[in-house]
XYZ file of C-alpha atoms in Angstrom:
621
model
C 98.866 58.804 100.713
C 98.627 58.135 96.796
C 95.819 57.295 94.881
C 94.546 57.003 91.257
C 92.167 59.885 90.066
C 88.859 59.304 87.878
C 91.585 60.078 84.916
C 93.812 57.410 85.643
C 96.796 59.780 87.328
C 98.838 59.552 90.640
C 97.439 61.659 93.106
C 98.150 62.702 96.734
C 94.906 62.467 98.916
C 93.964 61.744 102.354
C 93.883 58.366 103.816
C 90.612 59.008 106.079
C 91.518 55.809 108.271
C 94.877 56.944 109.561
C 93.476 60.425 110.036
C 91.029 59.268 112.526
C 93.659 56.960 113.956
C 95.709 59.956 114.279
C 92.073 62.160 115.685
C 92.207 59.200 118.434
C 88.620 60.236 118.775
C 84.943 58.793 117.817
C 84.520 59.471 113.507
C 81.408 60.330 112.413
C 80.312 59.249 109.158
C 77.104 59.182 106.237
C 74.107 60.516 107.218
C 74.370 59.887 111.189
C 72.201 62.497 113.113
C 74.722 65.237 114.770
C 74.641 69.061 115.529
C 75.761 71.559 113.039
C 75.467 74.338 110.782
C 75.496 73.866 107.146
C 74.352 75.164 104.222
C 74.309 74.388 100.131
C 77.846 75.153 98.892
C 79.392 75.605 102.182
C 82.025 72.728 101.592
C 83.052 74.758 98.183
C 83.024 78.333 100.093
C 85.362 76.996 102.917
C 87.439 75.780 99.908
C 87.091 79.271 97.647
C 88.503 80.757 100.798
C 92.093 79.043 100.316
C 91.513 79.288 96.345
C 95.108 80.762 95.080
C 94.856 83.689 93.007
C 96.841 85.649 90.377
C 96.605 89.186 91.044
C 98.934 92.376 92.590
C 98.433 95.031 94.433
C 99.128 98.315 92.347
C 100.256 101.976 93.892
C 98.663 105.081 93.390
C 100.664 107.472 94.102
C 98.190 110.711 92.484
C 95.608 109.622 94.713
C 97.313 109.254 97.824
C 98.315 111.204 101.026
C 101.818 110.997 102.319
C 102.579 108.206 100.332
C 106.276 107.541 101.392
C 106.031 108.231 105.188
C 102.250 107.232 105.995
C 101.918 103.626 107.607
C 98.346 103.929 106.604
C 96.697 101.943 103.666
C 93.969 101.830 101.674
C 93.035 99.224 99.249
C 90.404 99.058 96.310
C 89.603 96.426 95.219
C 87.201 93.280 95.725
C 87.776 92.348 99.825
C 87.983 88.775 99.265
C 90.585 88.730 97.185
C 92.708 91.473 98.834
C 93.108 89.735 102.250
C 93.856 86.587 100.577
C 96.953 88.342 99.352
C 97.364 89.926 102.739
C 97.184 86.701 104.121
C 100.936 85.840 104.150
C 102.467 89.441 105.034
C 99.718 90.102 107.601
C 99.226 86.453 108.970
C 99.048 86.918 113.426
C 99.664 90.795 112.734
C 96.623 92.323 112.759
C 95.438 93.731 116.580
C 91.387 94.370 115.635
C 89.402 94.032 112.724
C 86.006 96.018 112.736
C 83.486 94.871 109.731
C 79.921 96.020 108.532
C 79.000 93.843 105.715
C 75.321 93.221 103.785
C 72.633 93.421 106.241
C 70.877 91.166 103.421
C 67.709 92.781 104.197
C 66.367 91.977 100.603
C 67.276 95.053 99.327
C 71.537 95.545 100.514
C 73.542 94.266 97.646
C 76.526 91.273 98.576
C 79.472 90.181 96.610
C 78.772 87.995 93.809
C 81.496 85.292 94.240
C 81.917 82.631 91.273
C 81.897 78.908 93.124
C 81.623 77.008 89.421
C 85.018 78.458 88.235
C 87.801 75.825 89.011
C 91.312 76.730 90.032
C 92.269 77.023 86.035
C 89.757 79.999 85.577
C 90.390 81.612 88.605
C 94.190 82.171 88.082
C 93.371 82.912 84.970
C 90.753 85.049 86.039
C 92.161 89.163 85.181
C 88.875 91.544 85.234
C 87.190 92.204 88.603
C 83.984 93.447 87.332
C 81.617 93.279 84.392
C 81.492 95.282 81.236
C 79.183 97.837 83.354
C 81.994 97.586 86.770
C 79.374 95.681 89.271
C 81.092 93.059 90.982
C 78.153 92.809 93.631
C 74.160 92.138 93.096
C 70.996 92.678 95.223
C 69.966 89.479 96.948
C 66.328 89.657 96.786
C 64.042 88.279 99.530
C 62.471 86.653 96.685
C 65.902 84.747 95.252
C 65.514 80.922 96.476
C 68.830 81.018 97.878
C 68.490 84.262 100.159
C 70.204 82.857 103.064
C 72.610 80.670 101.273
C 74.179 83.813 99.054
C 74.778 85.780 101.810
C 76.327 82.788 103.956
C 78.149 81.472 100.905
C 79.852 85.207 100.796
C 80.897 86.318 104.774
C 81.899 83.015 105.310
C 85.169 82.473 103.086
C 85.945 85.910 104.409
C 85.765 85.517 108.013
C 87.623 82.484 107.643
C 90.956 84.667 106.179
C 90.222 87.281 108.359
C 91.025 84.804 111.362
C 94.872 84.356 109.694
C 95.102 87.914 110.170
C 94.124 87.825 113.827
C 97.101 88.355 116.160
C 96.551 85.845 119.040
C 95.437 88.459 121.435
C 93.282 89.769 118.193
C 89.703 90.328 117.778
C 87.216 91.357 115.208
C 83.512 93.388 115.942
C 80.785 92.711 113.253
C 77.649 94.690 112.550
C 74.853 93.017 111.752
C 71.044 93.140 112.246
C 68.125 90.902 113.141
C 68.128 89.020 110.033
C 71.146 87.247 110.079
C 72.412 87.717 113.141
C 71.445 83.989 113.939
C 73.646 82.640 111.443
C 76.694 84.976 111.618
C 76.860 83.957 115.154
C 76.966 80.036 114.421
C 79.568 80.924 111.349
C 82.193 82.818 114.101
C 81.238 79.749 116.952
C 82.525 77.737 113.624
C 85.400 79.926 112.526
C 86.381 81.265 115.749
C 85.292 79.188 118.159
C 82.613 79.282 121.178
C 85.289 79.683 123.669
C 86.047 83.060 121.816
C 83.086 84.364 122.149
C 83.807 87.953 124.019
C 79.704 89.428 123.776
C 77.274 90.572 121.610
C 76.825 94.614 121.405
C 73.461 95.875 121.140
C 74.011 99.609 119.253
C 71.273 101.119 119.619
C 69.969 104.101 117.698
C 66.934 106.060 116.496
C 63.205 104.655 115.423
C 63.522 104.269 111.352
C 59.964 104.187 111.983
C 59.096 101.496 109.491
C 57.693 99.084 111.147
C 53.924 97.957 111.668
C 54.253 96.085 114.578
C 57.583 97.163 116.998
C 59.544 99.879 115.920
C 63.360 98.239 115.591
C 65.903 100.864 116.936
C 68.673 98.694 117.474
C 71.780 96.549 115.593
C 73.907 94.053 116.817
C 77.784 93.957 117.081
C 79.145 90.648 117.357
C 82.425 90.459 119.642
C 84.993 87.396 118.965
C 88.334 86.923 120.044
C 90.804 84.786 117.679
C 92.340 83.392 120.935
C 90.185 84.745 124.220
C 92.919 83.360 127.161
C 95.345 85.515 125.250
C 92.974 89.066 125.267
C 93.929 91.971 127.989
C 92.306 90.603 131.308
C 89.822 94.050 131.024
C 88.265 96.024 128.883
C 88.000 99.931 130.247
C 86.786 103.208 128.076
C 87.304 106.633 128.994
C 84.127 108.299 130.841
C 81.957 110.010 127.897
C 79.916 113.000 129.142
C 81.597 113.096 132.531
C 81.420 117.172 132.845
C 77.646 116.923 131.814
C 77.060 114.486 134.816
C 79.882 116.216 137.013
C 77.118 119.727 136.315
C 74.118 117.457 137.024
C 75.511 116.064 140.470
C 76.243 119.412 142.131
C 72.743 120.600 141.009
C 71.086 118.096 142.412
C 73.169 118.495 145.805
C 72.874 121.990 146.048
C 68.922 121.154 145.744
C 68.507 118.633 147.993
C 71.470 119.009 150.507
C 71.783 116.083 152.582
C 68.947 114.312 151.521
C 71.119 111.832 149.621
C 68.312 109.112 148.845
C 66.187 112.189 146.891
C 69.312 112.823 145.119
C 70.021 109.258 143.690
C 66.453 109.205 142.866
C 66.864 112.289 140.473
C 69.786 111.646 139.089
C 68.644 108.231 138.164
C 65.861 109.805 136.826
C 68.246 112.014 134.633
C 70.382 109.531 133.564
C 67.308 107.738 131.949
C 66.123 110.691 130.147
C 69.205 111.564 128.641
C 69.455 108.984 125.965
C 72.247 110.030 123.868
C 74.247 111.313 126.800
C 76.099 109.893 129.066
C 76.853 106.442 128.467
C 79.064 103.854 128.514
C 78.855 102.770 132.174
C 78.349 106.527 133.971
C 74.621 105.094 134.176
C 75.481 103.039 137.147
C 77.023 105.943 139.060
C 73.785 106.971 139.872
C 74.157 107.149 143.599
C 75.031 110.025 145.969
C 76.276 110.358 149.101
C 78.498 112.928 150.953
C 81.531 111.914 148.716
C 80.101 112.196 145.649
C 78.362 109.854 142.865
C 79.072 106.271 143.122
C 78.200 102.654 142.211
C 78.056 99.423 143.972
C 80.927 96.922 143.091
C 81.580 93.376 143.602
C 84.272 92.791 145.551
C 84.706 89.627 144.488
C 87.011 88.272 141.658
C 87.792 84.479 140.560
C 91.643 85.313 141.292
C 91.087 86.299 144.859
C 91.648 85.925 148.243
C 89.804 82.784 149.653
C 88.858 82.828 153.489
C 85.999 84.131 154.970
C 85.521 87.706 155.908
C 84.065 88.884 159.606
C 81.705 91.661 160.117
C 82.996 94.089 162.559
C 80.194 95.240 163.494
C 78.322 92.082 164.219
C 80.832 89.784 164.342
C 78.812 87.153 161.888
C 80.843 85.213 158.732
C 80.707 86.864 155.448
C 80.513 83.438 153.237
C 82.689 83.506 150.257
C 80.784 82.719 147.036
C 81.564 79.674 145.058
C 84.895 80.185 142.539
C 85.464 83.695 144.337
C 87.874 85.758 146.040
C 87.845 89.077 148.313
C 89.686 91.679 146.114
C 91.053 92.813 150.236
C 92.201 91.389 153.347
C 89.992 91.444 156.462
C 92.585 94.974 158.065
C 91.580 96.493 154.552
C 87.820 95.104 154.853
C 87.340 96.924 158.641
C 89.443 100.235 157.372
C 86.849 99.946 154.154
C 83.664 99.559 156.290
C 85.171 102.567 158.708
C 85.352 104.745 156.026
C 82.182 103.876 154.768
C 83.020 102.181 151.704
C 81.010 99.197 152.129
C 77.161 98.617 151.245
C 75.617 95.555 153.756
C 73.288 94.161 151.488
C 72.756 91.631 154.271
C 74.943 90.955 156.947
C 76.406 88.091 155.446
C 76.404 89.895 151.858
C 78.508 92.775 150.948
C 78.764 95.919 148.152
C 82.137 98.182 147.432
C 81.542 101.771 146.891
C 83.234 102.785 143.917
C 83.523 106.900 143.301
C 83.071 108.350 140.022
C 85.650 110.983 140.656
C 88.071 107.921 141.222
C 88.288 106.432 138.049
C 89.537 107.082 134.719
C 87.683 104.903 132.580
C 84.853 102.419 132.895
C 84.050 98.704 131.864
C 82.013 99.154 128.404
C 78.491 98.039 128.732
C 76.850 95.347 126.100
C 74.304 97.939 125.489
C 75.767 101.314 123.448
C 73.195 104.184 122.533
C 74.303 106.868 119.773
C 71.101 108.376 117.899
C 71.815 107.322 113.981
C 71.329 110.895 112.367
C 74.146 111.996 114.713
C 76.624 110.360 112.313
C 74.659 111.297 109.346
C 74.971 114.799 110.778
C 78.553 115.128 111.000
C 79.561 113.108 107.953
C 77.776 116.108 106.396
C 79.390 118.711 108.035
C 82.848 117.009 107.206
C 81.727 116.422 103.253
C 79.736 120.028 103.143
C 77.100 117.905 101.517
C 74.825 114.508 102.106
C 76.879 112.170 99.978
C 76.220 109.075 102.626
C 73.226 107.161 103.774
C 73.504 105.541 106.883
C 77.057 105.892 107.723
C 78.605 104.109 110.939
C 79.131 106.024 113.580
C 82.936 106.793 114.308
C 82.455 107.665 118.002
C 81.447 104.171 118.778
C 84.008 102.777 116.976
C 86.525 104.460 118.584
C 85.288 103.110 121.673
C 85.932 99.583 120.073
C 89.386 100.460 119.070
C 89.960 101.958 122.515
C 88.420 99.050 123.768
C 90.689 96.635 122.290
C 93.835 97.940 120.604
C 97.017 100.036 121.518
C 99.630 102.225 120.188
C 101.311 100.866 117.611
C 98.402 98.578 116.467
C 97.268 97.330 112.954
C 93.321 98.011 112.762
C 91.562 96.407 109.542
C 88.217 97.226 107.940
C 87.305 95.049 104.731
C 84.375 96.718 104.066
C 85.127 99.787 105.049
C 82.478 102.228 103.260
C 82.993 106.212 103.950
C 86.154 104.645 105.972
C 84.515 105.488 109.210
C 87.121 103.311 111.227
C 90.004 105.375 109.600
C 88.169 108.172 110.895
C 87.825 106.892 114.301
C 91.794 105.420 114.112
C 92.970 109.224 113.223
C 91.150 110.396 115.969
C 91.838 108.094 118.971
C 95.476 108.291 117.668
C 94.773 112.229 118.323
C 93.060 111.452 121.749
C 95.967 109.494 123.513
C 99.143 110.126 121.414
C 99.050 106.617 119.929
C 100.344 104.954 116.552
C 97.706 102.852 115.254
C 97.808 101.972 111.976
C 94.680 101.388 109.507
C 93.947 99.349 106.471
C 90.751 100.307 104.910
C 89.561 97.793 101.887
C 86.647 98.618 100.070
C 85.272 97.508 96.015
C 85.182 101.078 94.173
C 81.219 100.509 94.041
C 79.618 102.944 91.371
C 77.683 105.465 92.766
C 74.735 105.512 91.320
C 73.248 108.146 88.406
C 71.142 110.483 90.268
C 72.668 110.287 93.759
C 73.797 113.041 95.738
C 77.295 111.395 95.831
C 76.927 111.319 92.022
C 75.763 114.673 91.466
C 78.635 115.616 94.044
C 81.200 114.131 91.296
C 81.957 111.360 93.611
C 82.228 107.962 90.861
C 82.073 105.601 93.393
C 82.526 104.625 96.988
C 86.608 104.373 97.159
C 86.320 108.288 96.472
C 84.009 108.926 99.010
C 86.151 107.017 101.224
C 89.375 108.343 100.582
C 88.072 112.452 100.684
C 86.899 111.727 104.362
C 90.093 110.584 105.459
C 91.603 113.493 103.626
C 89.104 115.942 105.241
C 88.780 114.280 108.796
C 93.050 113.807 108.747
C 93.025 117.641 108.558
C 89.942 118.533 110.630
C 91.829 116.833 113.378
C 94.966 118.191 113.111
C 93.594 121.894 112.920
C 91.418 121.257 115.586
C 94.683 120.382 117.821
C 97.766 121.549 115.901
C 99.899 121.626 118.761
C 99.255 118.144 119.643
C 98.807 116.644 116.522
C 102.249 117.602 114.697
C 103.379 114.048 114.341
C 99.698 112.236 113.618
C 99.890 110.395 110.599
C 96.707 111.513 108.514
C 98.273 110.069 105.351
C 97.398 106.631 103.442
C 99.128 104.987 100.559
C 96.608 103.836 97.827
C 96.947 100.587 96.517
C 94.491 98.924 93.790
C 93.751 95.492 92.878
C 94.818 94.389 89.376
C 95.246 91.580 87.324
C 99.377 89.926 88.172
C 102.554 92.006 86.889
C 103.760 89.051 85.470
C 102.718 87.620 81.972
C 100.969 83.888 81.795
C 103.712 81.984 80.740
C 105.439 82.851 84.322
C 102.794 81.059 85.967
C 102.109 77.898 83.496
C 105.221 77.626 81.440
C 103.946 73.859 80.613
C 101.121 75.361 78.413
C 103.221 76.929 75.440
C 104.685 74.983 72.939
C 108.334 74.577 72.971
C 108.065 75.710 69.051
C 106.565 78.802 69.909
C 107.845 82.228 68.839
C 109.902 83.658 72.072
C 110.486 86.689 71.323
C 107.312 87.758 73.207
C 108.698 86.370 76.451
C 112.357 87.742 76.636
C 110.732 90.119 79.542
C 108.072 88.075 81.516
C 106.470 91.563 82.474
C 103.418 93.079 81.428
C 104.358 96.335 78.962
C 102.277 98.498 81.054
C 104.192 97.959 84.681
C 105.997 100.182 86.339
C 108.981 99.326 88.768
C 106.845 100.415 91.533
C 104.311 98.149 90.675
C 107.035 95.404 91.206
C 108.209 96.784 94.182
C 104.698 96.200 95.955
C 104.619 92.847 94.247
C 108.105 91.673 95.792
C 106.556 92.861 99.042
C 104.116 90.857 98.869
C 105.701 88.136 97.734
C 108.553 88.694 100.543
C 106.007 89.411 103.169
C 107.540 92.467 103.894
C 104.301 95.121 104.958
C 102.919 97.232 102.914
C 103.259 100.158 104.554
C 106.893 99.946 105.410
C 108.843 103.655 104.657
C 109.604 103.704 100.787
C 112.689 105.621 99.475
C 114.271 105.719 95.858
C 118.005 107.205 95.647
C 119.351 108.080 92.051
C 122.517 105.714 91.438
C 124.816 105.875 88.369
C 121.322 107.302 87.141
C 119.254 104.243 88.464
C 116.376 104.377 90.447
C 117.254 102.118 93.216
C 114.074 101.313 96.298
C 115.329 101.187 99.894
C 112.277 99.760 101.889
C 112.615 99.582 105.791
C 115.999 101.197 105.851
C 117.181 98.865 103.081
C 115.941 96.024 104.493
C 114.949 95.319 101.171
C 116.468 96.848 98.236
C 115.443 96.877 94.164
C 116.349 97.664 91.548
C 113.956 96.891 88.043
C 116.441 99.069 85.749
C 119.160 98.026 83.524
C 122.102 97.116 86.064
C 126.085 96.799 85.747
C 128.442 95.327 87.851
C 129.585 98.830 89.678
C 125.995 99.317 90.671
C 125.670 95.476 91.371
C 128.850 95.503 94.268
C 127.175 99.015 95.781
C 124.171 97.489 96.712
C 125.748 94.441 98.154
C 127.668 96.748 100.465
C 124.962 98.299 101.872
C 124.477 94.329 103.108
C 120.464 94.706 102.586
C 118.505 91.300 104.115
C 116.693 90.853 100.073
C 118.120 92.094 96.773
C 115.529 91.968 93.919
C 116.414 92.479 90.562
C 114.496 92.152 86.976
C 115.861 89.058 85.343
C 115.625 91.353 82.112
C 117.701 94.464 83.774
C 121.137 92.697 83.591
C 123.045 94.979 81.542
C 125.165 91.395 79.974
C 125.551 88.373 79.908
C 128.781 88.662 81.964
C 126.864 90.883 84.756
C 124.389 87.731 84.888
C 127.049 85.412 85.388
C 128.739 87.950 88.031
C 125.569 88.167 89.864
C 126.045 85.159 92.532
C 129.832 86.033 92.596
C 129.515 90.129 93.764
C 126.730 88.657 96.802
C 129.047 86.284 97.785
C 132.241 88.036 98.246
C 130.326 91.494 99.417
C 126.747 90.034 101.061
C 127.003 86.147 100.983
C 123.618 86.219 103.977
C 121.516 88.751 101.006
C 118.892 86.562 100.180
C 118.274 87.187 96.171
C 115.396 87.057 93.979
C 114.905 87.865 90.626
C 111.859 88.778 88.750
């Protein structure tokens, strides 16, 4: 509907009473008793997260690996507002999303996001930082609004990263103890309680700085942006199956046939070795003549429903409530022949399933990988300690393998020492896939004194991107016969202020009078026309990572992205060079409304598409 504002003008607004006509469902209003979660400024964080922006994403090609082939990004710049400009070109595209934000232990510092600016400031909003280049600040234990900060910041986040979600998407969060309570009701908000896939307990070594119990765990929080659309299950390859392969014929070449003595001790094994195996072997703890196994349910919602018959004692195996056999009773009696059934009872049945027989196993909601193990190897890699605490890319390659394919965007907005790039390159080398990774992280300044300081490292991008660099070609020399086509490149892309001077965005605001000279190019002097490239991407949602090529035309630089899907060109153009690019028949021409070589080429413009390319969709800058 229309309404009057507080300043007398015509506004559109909701009409509340049709809405809940419309809702067809009981409205809640004032201060009626009912269950949620809020918090002070929540209302103006769920609106900060749709708050437009004026900003671009800018190349760097110097810093960069591969630039024009690699499908790889990574992105400096603050996280909130680079997926709000991925929104658009990403939206339903992105397979998984792994995240370890703030702990907000007291001590971690979080984004310090500006909820009194109104729209007006924050388009007109240009610098990232302050004059020293923080853009984040401890949140004290002692600061009155501890919980609120931290909630006010992950919140408008999470809710973009859903857009990004593909619908069989989902995103894994780190977090520990002390919010853990909250981030859970945020994602049952954001995501949805249906979506809830499980909560990961990671756990590590004793930091050994506690006075009462030692805390050697974190959590990982598992959602699903639309669970009835996710893979029906979950499977990871067998970690440290050789190790327990060794253990098992040990143990049966010590106790021969006395199969109950060898379960016992391999049991036994399995819980002293912590670090290794894990991931499921643990339940493969029984031996018989065969070999390791575990006891399965046979039972599935989806399956068969009659009763089964023992053949041995004739009695009724009941089928449990909701369930299925996963076999017919001529498989059941062949099973129980070959003596792959456990009686629990004789009305209550186990499978035997084989180690040797399976490739992979369900992922447990309990992981173990000692913390100094990735400390340890991230040193290695960097031939110094440059990191504290870094994520561990093993597990998170168990996550990706967990939940994404070849071919598959993975996205990590906070992404640190880019430990899921890491873990992306070297799945990718595991199983021959194509993932692709976008890594997002604020160029935090490394401290004066650090080790990453002292190591010449200015802040946590560089980290970041040297680890890819050194990881990309760790893995390749480590395989080089298998790894010829692994992409171990990434195009570098930083946040900036928009490409485009003010008076494109509020015309209204200038004076007619004014002097306008100053806007016969709307650009800003600095650009370059690959800076407008990435900004017509954007704008065209065309992704960022698509192949890039520039060919050398009547000595233009002319872009071909995607095969020419789109082509640019931001140089001074004639109507020769205009009719060659409409042959090529490219889906978007972009030009610069400045690079016209006349007045007569302007006026040609519309003409040469329509008699060469009349389905070109044109823009011009």
């Amino acid at each position: 509907t229309e309404t009057i504002d507080e300043n007398g003008a015509v506004v559109r607004a909701i009409n509340a009473d049709v809405l809940a006509q419309e809702i067809n469902s009981h409205v809640v209003k004032g201060k009626e008793e009912r269950y949620q979660f809020t918090w002070p400024d929540k209302k103006k964080s769920v609106l900060f997260a749709n708050a437009p922006i004026a900003a671009t994403l800018r190349p760097c090609r110097e810093e960069s690996v591969n630039f024009d082939s690699t499908e790889n990004l990574y992105i400096e710049g603050d996280n909130l507002d680079v997926v709000k400009m991925l929104r658009e070109t990403y939206l339903n595209r992105v397979k998984m999303i792994y995240i370890d934000p703030p702990y907000n232990t007291g001590n971690d510092f979080i984004y310090e996001d500006d909820f009194s600016e109104d729209a007006g400031e924050f388009l007109a909003r240009d610098g990232q930082y302050d004059e020293d280049g923080n853009r984040m600040v401890k949140n004290l234990d002692s600061n009155g609004r501890f919980h609120t900060d931290w909630l006010n910041m992950i919140y408008p986040r999470l809710r973009v990263a859903r857009d990004l979600l593909a619908e069989n998407g989902v995103i894994f969060i780190s977090i520990d103890d002390g919010e853990v309570a909250q981030l859970r009701k945020i994602c049952d908000e954001i995501f949805g309680e249906y979506n809830f896939v499980a909560e990961i307990v990671w756990e590590g070594a004793n930091k050994n700085d506690a006075r009462q119990i030692g805390i050697v765990h974190e959590y990982v929080l598992v959602f699903a942006k639309n669970r009835i659309h996710l893979e029906y299950s979950w499977s990871i390859k067998k970690d440290g199956l050789e190790l327990v392969l060794k253990e098992i014929e040990v143990l049966r070449q010590q106790y021969g046939d006395d199969y109950d003595s060898a379960s016992k001790s391999l049991a036994d094994w399995f819980r002293s070795m912590k670090a290794t195996p894990s991931f499921g072997l643990r339940r493969f703890h029984k031996i018989d003549a065969c070999g390791a196994y575990k006891e399965d349910d046979p039972t599935a919602p989806g399956g068969r429903k009659f009763n089964l018959i023992n053949p041995i004692t004739g009695d009724i195996i009941p089928l449990r409530k909701n369930r299925g056999w996963s076999f017919d009773q001529g498989a059941f009696e062949k099973m129980v022949g070959a003596d792959r059934i456990v009686f629990v009872s004789d009305k209550s049945i186990m499978v035997k399933r084989y180690l040797h027989e399976i490739d992979s196993v369900t992922p447990p909601s309990v992981m173990y990988q000692p913390a100094r193990s990735a400390s340890e190897r991230l040193e290695r890699l960097m031939d110094e300690k440059i990191f504290d605490f870094p994520k561990d890319e093993t597990i998170i390659k168990k996550f990706l393998e967990m939940s994404s394919q070849s071919g598959d965007i993975i996205l990590d907005f906070f992404s640190g020492s880019a430990t899921t790039a890491h873990a992306v390159m070297r799945l990718n080398a595991e199983d021959g896939g194509k993932r692709k990774f976008i890594m997002v992280q604020l160029p935090e300044i490394c401290d004066e004194g650090t080790e990453a300081a002292k190591a010449g490292y200015a802040n946590i991008c560089e980290i970041g991107k040297e680890r890819i660099r050194r990881a990309g070609a760790k893995i390749k020399n480590e395989s080089p016969l298998f790894t010829q086509d692994l992409d171990v490149g990434f195009r570098v892309l930083k946040l900036d202020s928009s490409n485009m001077r003010d008076v494109y965005y509020t015309p209204r605001e200038y004076p007619r009078q004014m002097d306008l000279d100053g806007f016969v190019d709307n650009i800003k002097d600095d650009r370059t026309p690959e800076d407008l490239l990435f900004q017509v991407m954007l704008d065209l949602n065309v992704p960022l990572s698509n192949k890039i090529e520039v060919k050398e035309i009547e000595g233009k630089a002319v872009y071909y992205v995607n095969d020419g899907y789109l082509t640019a060109c931001f140089e001074k153009v004639d109507d020769a060079l205009m009719t060659e690019i409409a042959l090529a028949k490219p889906y978007y021409a972009v030009f610069r409304d400045s690079g016209f070589a006349s007045d007569s080429t302007l006026v040609n413009f519309g003409q040469i598409f329509k008699t060469y390319s009349p389905t070109t969709q044109r823009r011009v800058l």
